[in-house]
mmCIF file of N, CA, C and O in Angstrom:
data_model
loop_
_atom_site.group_PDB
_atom_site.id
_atom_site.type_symbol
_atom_site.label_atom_id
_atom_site.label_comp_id
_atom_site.label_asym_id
_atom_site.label_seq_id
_atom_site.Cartn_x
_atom_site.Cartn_y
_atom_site.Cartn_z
ATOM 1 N N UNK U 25 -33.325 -86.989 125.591
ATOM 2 C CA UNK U 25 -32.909 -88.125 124.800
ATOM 3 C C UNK U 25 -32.289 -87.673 123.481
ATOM 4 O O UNK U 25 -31.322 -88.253 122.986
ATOM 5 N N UNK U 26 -32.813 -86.741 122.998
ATOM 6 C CA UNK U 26 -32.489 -86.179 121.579
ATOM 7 C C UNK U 26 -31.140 -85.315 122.171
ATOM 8 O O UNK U 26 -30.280 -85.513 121.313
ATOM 9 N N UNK U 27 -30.781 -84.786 122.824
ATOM 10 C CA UNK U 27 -29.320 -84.316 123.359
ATOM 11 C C UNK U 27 -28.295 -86.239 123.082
ATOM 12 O O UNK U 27 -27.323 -86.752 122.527
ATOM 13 N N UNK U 28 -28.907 -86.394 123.539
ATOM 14 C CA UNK U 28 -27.856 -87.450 123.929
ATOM 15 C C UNK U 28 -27.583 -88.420 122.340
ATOM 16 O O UNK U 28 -26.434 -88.802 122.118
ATOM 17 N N UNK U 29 -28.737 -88.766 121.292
ATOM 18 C CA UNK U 29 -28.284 -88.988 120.285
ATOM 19 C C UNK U 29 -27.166 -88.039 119.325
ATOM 20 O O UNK U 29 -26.169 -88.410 118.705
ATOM 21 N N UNK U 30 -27.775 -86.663 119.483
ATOM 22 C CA UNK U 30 -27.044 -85.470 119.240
ATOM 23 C C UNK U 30 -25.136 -86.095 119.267
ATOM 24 O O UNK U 30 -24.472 -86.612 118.369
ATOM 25 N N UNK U 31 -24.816 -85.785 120.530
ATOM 26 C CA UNK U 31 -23.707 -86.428 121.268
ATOM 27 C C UNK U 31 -22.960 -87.398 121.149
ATOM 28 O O UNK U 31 -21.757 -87.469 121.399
ATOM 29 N N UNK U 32 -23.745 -88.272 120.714
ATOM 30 C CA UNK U 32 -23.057 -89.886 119.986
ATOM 31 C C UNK U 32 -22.490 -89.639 118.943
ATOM 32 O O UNK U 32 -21.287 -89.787 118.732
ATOM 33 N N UNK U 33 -23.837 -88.976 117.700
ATOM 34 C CA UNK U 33 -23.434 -88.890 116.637
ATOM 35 C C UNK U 33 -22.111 -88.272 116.384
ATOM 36 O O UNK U 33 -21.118 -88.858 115.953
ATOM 37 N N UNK U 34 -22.221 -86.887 116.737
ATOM 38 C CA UNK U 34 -20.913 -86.285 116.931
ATOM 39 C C UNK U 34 -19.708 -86.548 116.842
ATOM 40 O O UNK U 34 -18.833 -86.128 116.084
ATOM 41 N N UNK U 35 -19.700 -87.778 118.235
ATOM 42 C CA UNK U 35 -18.368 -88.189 118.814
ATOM 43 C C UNK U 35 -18.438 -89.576 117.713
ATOM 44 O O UNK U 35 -17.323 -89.936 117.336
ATOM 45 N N UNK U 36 -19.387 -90.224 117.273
ATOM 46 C CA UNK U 36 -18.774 -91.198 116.114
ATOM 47 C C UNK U 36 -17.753 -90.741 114.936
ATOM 48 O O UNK U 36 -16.638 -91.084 114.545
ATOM 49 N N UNK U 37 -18.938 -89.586 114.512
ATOM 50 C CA UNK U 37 -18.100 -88.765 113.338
ATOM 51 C C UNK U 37 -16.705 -88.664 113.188
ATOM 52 O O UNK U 37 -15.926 -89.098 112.340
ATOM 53 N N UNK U 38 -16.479 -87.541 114.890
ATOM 54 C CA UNK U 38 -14.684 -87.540 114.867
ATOM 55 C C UNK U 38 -13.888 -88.967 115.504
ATOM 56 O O UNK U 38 -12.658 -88.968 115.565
ATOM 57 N N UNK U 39 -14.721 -90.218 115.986
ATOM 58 C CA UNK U 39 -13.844 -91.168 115.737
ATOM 59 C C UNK U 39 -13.618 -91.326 114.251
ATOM 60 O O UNK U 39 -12.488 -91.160 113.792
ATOM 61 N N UNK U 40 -14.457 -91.581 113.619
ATOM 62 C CA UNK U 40 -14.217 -92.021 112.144
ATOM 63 C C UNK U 40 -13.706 -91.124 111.365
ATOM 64 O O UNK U 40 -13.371 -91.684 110.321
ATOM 65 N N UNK U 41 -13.408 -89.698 111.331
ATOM 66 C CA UNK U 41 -12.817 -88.915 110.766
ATOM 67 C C UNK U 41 -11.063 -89.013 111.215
ATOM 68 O O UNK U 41 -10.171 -88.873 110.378
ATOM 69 N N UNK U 42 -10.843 -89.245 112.503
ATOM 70 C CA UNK U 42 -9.823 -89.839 113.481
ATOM 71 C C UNK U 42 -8.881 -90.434 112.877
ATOM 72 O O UNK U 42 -7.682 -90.202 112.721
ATOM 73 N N UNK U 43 -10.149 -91.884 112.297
ATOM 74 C CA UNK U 43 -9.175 -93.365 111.717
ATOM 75 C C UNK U 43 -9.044 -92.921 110.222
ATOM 76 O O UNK U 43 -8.009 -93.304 109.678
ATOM 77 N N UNK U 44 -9.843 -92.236 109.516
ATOM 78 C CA UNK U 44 -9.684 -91.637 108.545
ATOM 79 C C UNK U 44 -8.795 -91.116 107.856
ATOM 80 O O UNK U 44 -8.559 -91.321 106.665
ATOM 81 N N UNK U 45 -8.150 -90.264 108.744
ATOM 82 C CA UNK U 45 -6.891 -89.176 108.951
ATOM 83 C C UNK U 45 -5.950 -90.095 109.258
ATOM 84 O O UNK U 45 -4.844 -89.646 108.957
ATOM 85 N N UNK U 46 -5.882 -91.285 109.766
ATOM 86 C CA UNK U 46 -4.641 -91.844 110.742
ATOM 87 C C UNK U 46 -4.066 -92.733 109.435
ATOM 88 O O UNK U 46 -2.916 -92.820 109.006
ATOM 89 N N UNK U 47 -5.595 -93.503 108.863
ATOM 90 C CA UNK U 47 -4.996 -94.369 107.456
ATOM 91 C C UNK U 47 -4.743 -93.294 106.222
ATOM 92 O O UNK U 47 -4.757 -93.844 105.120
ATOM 93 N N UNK U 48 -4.604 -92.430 106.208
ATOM 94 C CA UNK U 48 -3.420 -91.467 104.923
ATOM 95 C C UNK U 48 -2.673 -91.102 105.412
ATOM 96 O O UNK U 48 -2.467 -90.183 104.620
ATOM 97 N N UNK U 49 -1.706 -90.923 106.381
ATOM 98 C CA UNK U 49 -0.914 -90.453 107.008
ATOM 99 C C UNK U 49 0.527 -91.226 106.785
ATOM 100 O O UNK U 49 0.611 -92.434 107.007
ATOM 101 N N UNK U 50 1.687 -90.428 106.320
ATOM 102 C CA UNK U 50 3.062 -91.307 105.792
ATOM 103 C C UNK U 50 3.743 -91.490 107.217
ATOM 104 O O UNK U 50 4.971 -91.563 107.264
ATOM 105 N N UNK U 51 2.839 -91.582 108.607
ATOM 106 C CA UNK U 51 3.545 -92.046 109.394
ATOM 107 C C UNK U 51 4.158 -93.108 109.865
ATOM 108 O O UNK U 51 4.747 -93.141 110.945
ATOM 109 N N UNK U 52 4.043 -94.091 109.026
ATOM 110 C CA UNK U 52 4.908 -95.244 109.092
ATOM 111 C C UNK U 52 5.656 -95.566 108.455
ATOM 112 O O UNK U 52 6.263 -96.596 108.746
ATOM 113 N N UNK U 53 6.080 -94.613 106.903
ATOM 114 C CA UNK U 53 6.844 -94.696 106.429
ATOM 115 C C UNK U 53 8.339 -94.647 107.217
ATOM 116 O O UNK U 53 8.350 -94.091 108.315
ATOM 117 N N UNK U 54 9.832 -95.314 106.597
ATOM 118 C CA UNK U 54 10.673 -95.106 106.724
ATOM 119 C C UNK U 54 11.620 -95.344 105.815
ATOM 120 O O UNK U 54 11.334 -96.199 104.977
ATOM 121 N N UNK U 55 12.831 -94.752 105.727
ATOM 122 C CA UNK U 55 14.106 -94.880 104.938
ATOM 123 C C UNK U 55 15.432 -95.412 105.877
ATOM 124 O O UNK U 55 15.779 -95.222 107.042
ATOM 125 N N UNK U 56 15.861 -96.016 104.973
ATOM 126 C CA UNK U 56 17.722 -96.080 104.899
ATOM 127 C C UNK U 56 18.862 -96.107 103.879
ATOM 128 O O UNK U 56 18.708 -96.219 102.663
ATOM 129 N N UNK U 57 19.439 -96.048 104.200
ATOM 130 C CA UNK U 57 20.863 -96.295 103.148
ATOM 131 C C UNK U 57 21.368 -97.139 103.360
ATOM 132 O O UNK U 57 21.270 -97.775 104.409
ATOM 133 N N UNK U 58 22.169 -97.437 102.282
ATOM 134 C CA UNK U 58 22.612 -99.229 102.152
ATOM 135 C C UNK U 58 23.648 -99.108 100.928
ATOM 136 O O UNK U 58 23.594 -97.987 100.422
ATOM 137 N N UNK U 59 24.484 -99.882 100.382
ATOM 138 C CA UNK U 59 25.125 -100.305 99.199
ATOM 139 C C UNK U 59 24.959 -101.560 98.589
ATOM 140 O O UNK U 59 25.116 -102.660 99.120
ATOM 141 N N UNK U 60 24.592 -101.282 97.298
ATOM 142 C CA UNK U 60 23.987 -102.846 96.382
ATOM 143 C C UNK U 60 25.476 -103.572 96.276
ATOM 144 O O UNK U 60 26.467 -103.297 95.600
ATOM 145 N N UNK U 61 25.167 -104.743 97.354
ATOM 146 C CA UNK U 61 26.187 -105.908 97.006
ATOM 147 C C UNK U 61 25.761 -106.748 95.838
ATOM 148 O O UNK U 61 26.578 -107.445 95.237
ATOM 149 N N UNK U 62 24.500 -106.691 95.511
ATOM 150 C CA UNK U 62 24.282 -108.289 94.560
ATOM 151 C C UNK U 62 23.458 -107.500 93.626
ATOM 152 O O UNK U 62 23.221 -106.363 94.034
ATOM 153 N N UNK U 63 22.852 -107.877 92.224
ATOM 154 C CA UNK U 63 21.684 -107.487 91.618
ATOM 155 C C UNK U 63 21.455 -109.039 90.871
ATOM 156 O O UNK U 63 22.239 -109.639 90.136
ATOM 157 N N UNK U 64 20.259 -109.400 91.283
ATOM 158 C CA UNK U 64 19.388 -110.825 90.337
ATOM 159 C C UNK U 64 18.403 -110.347 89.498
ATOM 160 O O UNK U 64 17.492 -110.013 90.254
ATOM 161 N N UNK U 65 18.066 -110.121 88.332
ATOM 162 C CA UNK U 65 17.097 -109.668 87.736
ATOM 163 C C UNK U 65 16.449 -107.722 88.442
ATOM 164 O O UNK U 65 17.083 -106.705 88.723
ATOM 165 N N UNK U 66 15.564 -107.924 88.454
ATOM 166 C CA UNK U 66 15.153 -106.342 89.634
ATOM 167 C C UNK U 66 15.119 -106.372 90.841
ATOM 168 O O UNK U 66 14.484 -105.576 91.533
ATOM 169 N N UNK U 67 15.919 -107.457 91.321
ATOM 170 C CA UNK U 67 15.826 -107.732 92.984
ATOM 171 C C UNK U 67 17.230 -107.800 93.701
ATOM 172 O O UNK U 67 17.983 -108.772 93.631
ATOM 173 N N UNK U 68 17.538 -106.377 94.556
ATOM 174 C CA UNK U 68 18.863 -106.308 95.087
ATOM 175 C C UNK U 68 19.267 -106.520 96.255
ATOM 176 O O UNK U 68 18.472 -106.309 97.171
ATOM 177 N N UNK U 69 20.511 -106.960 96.535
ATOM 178 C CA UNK U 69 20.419 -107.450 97.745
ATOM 179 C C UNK U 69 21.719 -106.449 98.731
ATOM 180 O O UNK U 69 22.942 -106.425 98.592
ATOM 181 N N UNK U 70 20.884 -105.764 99.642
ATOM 182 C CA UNK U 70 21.826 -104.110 99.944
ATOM 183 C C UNK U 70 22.313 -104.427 101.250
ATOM 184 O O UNK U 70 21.567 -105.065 101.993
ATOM 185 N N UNK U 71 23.236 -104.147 101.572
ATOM 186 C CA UNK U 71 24.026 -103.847 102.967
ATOM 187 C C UNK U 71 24.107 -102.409 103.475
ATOM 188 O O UNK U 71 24.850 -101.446 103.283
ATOM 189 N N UNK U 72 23.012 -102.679 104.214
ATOM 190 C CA UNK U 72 22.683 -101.542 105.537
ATOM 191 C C UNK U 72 23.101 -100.638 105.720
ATOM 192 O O UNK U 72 22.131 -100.660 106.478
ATOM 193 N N UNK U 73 23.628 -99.668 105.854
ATOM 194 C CA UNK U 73 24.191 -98.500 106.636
ATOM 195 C C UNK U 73 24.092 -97.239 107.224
ATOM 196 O O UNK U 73 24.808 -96.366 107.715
ATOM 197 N N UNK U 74 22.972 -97.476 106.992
ATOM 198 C CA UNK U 74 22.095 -96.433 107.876
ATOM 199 C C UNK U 74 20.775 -95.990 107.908
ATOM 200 O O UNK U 74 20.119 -95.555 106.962
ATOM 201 N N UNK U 75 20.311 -96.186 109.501
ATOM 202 C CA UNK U 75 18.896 -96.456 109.464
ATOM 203 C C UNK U 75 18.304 -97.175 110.566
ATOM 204 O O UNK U 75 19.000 -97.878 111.299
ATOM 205 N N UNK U 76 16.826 -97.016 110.757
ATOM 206 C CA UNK U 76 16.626 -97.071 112.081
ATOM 207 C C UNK U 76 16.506 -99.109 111.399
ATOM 208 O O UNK U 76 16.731 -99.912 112.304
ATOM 209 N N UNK U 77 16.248 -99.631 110.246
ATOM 210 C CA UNK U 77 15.977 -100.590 110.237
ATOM 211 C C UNK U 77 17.713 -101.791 110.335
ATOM 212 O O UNK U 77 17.798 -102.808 109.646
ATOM 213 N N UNK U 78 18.649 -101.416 111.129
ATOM 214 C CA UNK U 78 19.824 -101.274 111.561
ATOM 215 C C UNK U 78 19.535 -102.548 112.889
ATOM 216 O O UNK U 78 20.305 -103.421 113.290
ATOM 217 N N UNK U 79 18.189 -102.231 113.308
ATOM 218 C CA UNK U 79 17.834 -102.692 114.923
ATOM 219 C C UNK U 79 17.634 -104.045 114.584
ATOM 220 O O UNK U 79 17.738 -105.003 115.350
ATOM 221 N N UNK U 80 17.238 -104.070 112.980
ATOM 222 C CA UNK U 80 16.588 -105.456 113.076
ATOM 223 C C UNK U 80 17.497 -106.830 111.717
ATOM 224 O O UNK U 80 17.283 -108.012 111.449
ATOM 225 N N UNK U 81 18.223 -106.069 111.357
ATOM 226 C CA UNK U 81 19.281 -106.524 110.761
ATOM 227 C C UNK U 81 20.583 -106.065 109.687
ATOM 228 O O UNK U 81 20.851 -104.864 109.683
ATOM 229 N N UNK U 82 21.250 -106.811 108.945
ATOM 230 C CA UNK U 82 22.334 -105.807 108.042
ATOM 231 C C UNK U 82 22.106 -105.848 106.675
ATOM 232 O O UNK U 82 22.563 -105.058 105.849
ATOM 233 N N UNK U 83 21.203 -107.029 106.417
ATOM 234 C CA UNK U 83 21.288 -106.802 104.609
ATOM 235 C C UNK U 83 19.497 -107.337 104.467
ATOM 236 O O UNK U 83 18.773 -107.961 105.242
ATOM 237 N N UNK U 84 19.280 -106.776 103.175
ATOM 238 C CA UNK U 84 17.938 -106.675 103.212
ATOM 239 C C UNK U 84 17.358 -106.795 101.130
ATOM 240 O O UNK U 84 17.930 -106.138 100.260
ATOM 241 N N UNK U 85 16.660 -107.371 100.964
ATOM 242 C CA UNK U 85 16.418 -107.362 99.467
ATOM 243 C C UNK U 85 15.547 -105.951 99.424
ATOM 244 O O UNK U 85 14.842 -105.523 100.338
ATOM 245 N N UNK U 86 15.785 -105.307 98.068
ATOM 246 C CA UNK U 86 14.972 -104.303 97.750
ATOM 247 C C UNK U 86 14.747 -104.532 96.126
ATOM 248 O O UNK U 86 15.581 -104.884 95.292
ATOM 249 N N UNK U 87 13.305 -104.207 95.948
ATOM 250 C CA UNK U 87 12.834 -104.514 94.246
ATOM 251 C C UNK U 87 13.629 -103.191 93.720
ATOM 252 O O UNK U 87 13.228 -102.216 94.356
ATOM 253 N N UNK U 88 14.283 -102.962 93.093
ATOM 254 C CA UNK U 88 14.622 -101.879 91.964
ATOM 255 C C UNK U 88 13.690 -101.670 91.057
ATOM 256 O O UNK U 88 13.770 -100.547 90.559
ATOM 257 N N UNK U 89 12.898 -102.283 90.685
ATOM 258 C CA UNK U 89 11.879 -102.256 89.558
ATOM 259 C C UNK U 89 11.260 -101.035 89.687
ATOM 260 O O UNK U 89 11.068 -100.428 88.633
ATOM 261 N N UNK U 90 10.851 -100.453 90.844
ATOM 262 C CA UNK U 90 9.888 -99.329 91.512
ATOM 263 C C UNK U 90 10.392 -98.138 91.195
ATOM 264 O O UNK U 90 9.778 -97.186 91.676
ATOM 265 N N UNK U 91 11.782 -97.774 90.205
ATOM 266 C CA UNK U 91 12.080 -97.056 90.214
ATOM 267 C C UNK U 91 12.821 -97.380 88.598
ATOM 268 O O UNK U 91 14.048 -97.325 88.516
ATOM 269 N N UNK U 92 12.090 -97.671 87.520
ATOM 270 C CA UNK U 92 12.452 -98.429 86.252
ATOM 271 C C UNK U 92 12.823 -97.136 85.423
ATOM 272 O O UNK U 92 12.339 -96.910 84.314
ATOM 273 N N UNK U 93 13.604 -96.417 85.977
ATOM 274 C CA UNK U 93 13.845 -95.072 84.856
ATOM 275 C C UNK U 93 15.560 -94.866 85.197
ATOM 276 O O UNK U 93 16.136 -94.088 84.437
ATOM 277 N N UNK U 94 16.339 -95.474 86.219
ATOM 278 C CA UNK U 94 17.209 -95.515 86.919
ATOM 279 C C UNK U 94 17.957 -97.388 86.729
ATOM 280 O O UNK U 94 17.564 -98.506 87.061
ATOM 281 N N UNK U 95 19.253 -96.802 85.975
ATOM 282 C CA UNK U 95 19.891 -98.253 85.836
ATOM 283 C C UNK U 95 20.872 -98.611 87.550
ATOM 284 O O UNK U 95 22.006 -98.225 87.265
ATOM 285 N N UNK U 96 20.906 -98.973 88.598
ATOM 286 C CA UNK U 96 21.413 -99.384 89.241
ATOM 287 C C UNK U 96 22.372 -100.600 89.101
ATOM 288 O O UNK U 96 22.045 -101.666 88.578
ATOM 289 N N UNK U 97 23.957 -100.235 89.783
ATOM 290 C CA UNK U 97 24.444 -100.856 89.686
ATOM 291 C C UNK U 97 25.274 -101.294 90.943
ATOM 292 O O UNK U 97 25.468 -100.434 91.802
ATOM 293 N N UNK U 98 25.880 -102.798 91.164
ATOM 294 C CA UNK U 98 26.430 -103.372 92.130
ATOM 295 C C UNK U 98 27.616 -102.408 92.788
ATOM 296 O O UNK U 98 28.586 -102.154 92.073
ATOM 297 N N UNK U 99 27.565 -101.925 93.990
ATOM 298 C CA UNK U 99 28.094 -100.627 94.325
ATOM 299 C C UNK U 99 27.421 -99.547 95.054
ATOM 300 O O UNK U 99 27.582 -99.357 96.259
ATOM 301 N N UNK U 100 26.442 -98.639 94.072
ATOM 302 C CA UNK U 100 25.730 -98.101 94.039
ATOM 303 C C UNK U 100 24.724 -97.723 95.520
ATOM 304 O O UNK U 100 23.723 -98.266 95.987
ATOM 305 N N UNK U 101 25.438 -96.691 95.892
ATOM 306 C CA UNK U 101 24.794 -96.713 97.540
ATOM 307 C C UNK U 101 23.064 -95.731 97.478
ATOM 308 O O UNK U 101 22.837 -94.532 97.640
ATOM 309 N N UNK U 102 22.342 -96.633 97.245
ATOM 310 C CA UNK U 102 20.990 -95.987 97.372
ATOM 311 C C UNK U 102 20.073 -95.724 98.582
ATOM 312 O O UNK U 102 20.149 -96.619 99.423
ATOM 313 N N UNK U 103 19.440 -94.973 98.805
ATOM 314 C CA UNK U 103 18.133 -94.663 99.704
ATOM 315 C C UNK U 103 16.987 -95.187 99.242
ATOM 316 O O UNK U 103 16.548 -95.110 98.095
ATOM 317 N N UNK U 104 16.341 -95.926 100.531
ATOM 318 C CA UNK U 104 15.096 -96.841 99.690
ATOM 319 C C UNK U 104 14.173 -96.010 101.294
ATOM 320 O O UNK U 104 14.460 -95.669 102.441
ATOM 321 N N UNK U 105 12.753 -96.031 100.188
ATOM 322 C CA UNK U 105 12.104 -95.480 101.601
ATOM 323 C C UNK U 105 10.856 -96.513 101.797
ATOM 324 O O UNK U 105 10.003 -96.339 100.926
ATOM 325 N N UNK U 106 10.608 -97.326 102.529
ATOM 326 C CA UNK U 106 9.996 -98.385 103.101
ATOM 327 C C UNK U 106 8.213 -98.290 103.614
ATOM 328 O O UNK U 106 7.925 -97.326 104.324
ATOM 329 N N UNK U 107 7.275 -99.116 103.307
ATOM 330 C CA UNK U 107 6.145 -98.636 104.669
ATOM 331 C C UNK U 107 6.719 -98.954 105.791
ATOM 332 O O UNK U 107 5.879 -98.872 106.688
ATOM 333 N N UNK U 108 7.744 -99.279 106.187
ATOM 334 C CA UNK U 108 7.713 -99.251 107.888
ATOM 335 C C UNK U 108 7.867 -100.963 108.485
ATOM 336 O O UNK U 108 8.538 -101.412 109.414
ATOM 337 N N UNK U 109 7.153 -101.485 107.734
ATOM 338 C CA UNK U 109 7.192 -102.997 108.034
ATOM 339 C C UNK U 109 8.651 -103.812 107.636
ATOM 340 O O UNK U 109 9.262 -103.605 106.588
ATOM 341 N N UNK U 110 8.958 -104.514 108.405
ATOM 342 C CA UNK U 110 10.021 -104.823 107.915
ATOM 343 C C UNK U 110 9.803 -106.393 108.909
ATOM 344 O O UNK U 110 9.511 -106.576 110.091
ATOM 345 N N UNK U 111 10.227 -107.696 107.321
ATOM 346 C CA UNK U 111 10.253 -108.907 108.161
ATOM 347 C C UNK U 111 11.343 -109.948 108.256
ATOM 348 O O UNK U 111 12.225 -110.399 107.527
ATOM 349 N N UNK U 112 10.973 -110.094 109.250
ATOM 350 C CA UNK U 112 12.841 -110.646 110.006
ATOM 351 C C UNK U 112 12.768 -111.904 109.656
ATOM 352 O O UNK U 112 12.375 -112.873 110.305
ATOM 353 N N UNK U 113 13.406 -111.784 107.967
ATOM 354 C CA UNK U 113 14.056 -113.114 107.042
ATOM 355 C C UNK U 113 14.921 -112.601 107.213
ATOM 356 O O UNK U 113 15.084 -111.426 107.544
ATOM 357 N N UNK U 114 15.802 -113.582 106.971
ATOM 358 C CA UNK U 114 17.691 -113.933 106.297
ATOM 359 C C UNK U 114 17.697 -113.838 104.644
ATOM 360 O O UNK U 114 17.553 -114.780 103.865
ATOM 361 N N UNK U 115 17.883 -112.570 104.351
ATOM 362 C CA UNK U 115 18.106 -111.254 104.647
ATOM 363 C C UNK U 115 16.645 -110.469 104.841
ATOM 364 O O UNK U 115 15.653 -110.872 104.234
ATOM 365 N N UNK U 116 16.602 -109.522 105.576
ATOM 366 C CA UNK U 116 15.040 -109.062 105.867
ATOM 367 C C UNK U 116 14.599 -108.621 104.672
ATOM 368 O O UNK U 116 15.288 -108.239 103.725
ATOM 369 N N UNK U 117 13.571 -108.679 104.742
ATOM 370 C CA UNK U 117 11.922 -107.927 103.461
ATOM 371 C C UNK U 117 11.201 -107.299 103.827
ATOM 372 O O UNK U 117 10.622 -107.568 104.880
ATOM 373 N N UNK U 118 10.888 -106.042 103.015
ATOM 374 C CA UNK U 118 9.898 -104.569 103.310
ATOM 375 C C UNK U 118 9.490 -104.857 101.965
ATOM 376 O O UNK U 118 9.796 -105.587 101.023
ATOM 377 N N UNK U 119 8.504 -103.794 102.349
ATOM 378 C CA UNK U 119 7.883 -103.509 100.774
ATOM 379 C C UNK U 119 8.021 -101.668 100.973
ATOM 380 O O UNK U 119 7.864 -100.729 101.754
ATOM 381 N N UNK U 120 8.535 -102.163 99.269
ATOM 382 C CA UNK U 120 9.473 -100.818 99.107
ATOM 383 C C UNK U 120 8.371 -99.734 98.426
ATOM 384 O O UNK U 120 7.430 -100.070 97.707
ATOM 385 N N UNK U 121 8.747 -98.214 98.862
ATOM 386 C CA UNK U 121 7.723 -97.138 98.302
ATOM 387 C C UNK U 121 8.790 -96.810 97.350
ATOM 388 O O UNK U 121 8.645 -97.326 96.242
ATOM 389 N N UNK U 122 9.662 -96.192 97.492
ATOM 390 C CA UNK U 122 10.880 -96.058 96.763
ATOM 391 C C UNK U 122 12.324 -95.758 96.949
ATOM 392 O O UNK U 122 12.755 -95.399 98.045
ATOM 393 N N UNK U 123 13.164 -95.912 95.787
ATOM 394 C CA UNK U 123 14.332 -96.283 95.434
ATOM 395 C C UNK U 123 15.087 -94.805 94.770
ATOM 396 O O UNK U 123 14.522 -93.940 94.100
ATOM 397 N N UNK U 124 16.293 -94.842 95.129
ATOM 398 C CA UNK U 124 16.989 -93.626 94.476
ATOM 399 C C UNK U 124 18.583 -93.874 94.867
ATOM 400 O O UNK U 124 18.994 -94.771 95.603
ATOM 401 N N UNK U 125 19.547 -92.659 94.063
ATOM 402 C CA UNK U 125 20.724 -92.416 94.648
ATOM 403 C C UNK U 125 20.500 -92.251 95.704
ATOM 404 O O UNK U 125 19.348 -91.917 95.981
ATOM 405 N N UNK U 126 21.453 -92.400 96.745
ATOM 406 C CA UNK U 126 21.476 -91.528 98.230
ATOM 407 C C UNK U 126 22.801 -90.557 97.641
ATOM 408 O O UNK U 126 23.566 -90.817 96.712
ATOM 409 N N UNK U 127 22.771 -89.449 98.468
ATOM 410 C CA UNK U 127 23.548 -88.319 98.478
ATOM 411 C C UNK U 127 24.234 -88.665 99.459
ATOM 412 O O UNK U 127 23.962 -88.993 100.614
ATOM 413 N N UNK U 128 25.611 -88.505 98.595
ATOM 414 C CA UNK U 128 26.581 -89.036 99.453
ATOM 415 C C UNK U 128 27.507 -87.718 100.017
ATOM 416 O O UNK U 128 28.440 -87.908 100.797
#
């Protein structure tokens, strides 16, 4: 019997060490590139151009704020890197990790 609690415990541990490891992991992060057509206050409104988030539409708001050391301007083709979520409004919404030039 004491083998077999042994055994559980164990295998709980590396589940929970498992989910542990799985929630810090930047695997759901993602990026694209885009060009700022619009700017309203810190909220821009970018046209797409490359990127897997391409599948799910062409223009997308991104906060600029997240990156308040950097003046962005209408033009301005930036790389925004995303958690991964992305929701299918007119124009879609992520929540942004961050914002930069893209290298063009």
């Amino acid at each position: 019997m004491s083998n077999m609690k042994t055994t559980f415990t164990v295998f709980l541990m590396v589940l929970l060490c498992t989910f542990l490891f799985a929630c810090g992991s930047d695997a759901g992060k993602a990026t694209f590139k885009g060009t700022i057509e619009e700017i309203n206050g810190a909220s821009a409104l970018v046209n797409i151009v490359e990127g897997d988030i391409l599948k799910s539409g062409r223009s997308v708001y991104v906060d600029l704020s997240v990156n308040s050391e950097v003046v962005f301007k209408v033009g301005d083709t930036i790389e925004v890197e995303y958690t991964g979520t992305v929701r299918e409004t007119s124009p879609l919404s992520i929540d942004i990790v961050s914002v930069q030039f893209a290298d063009e």
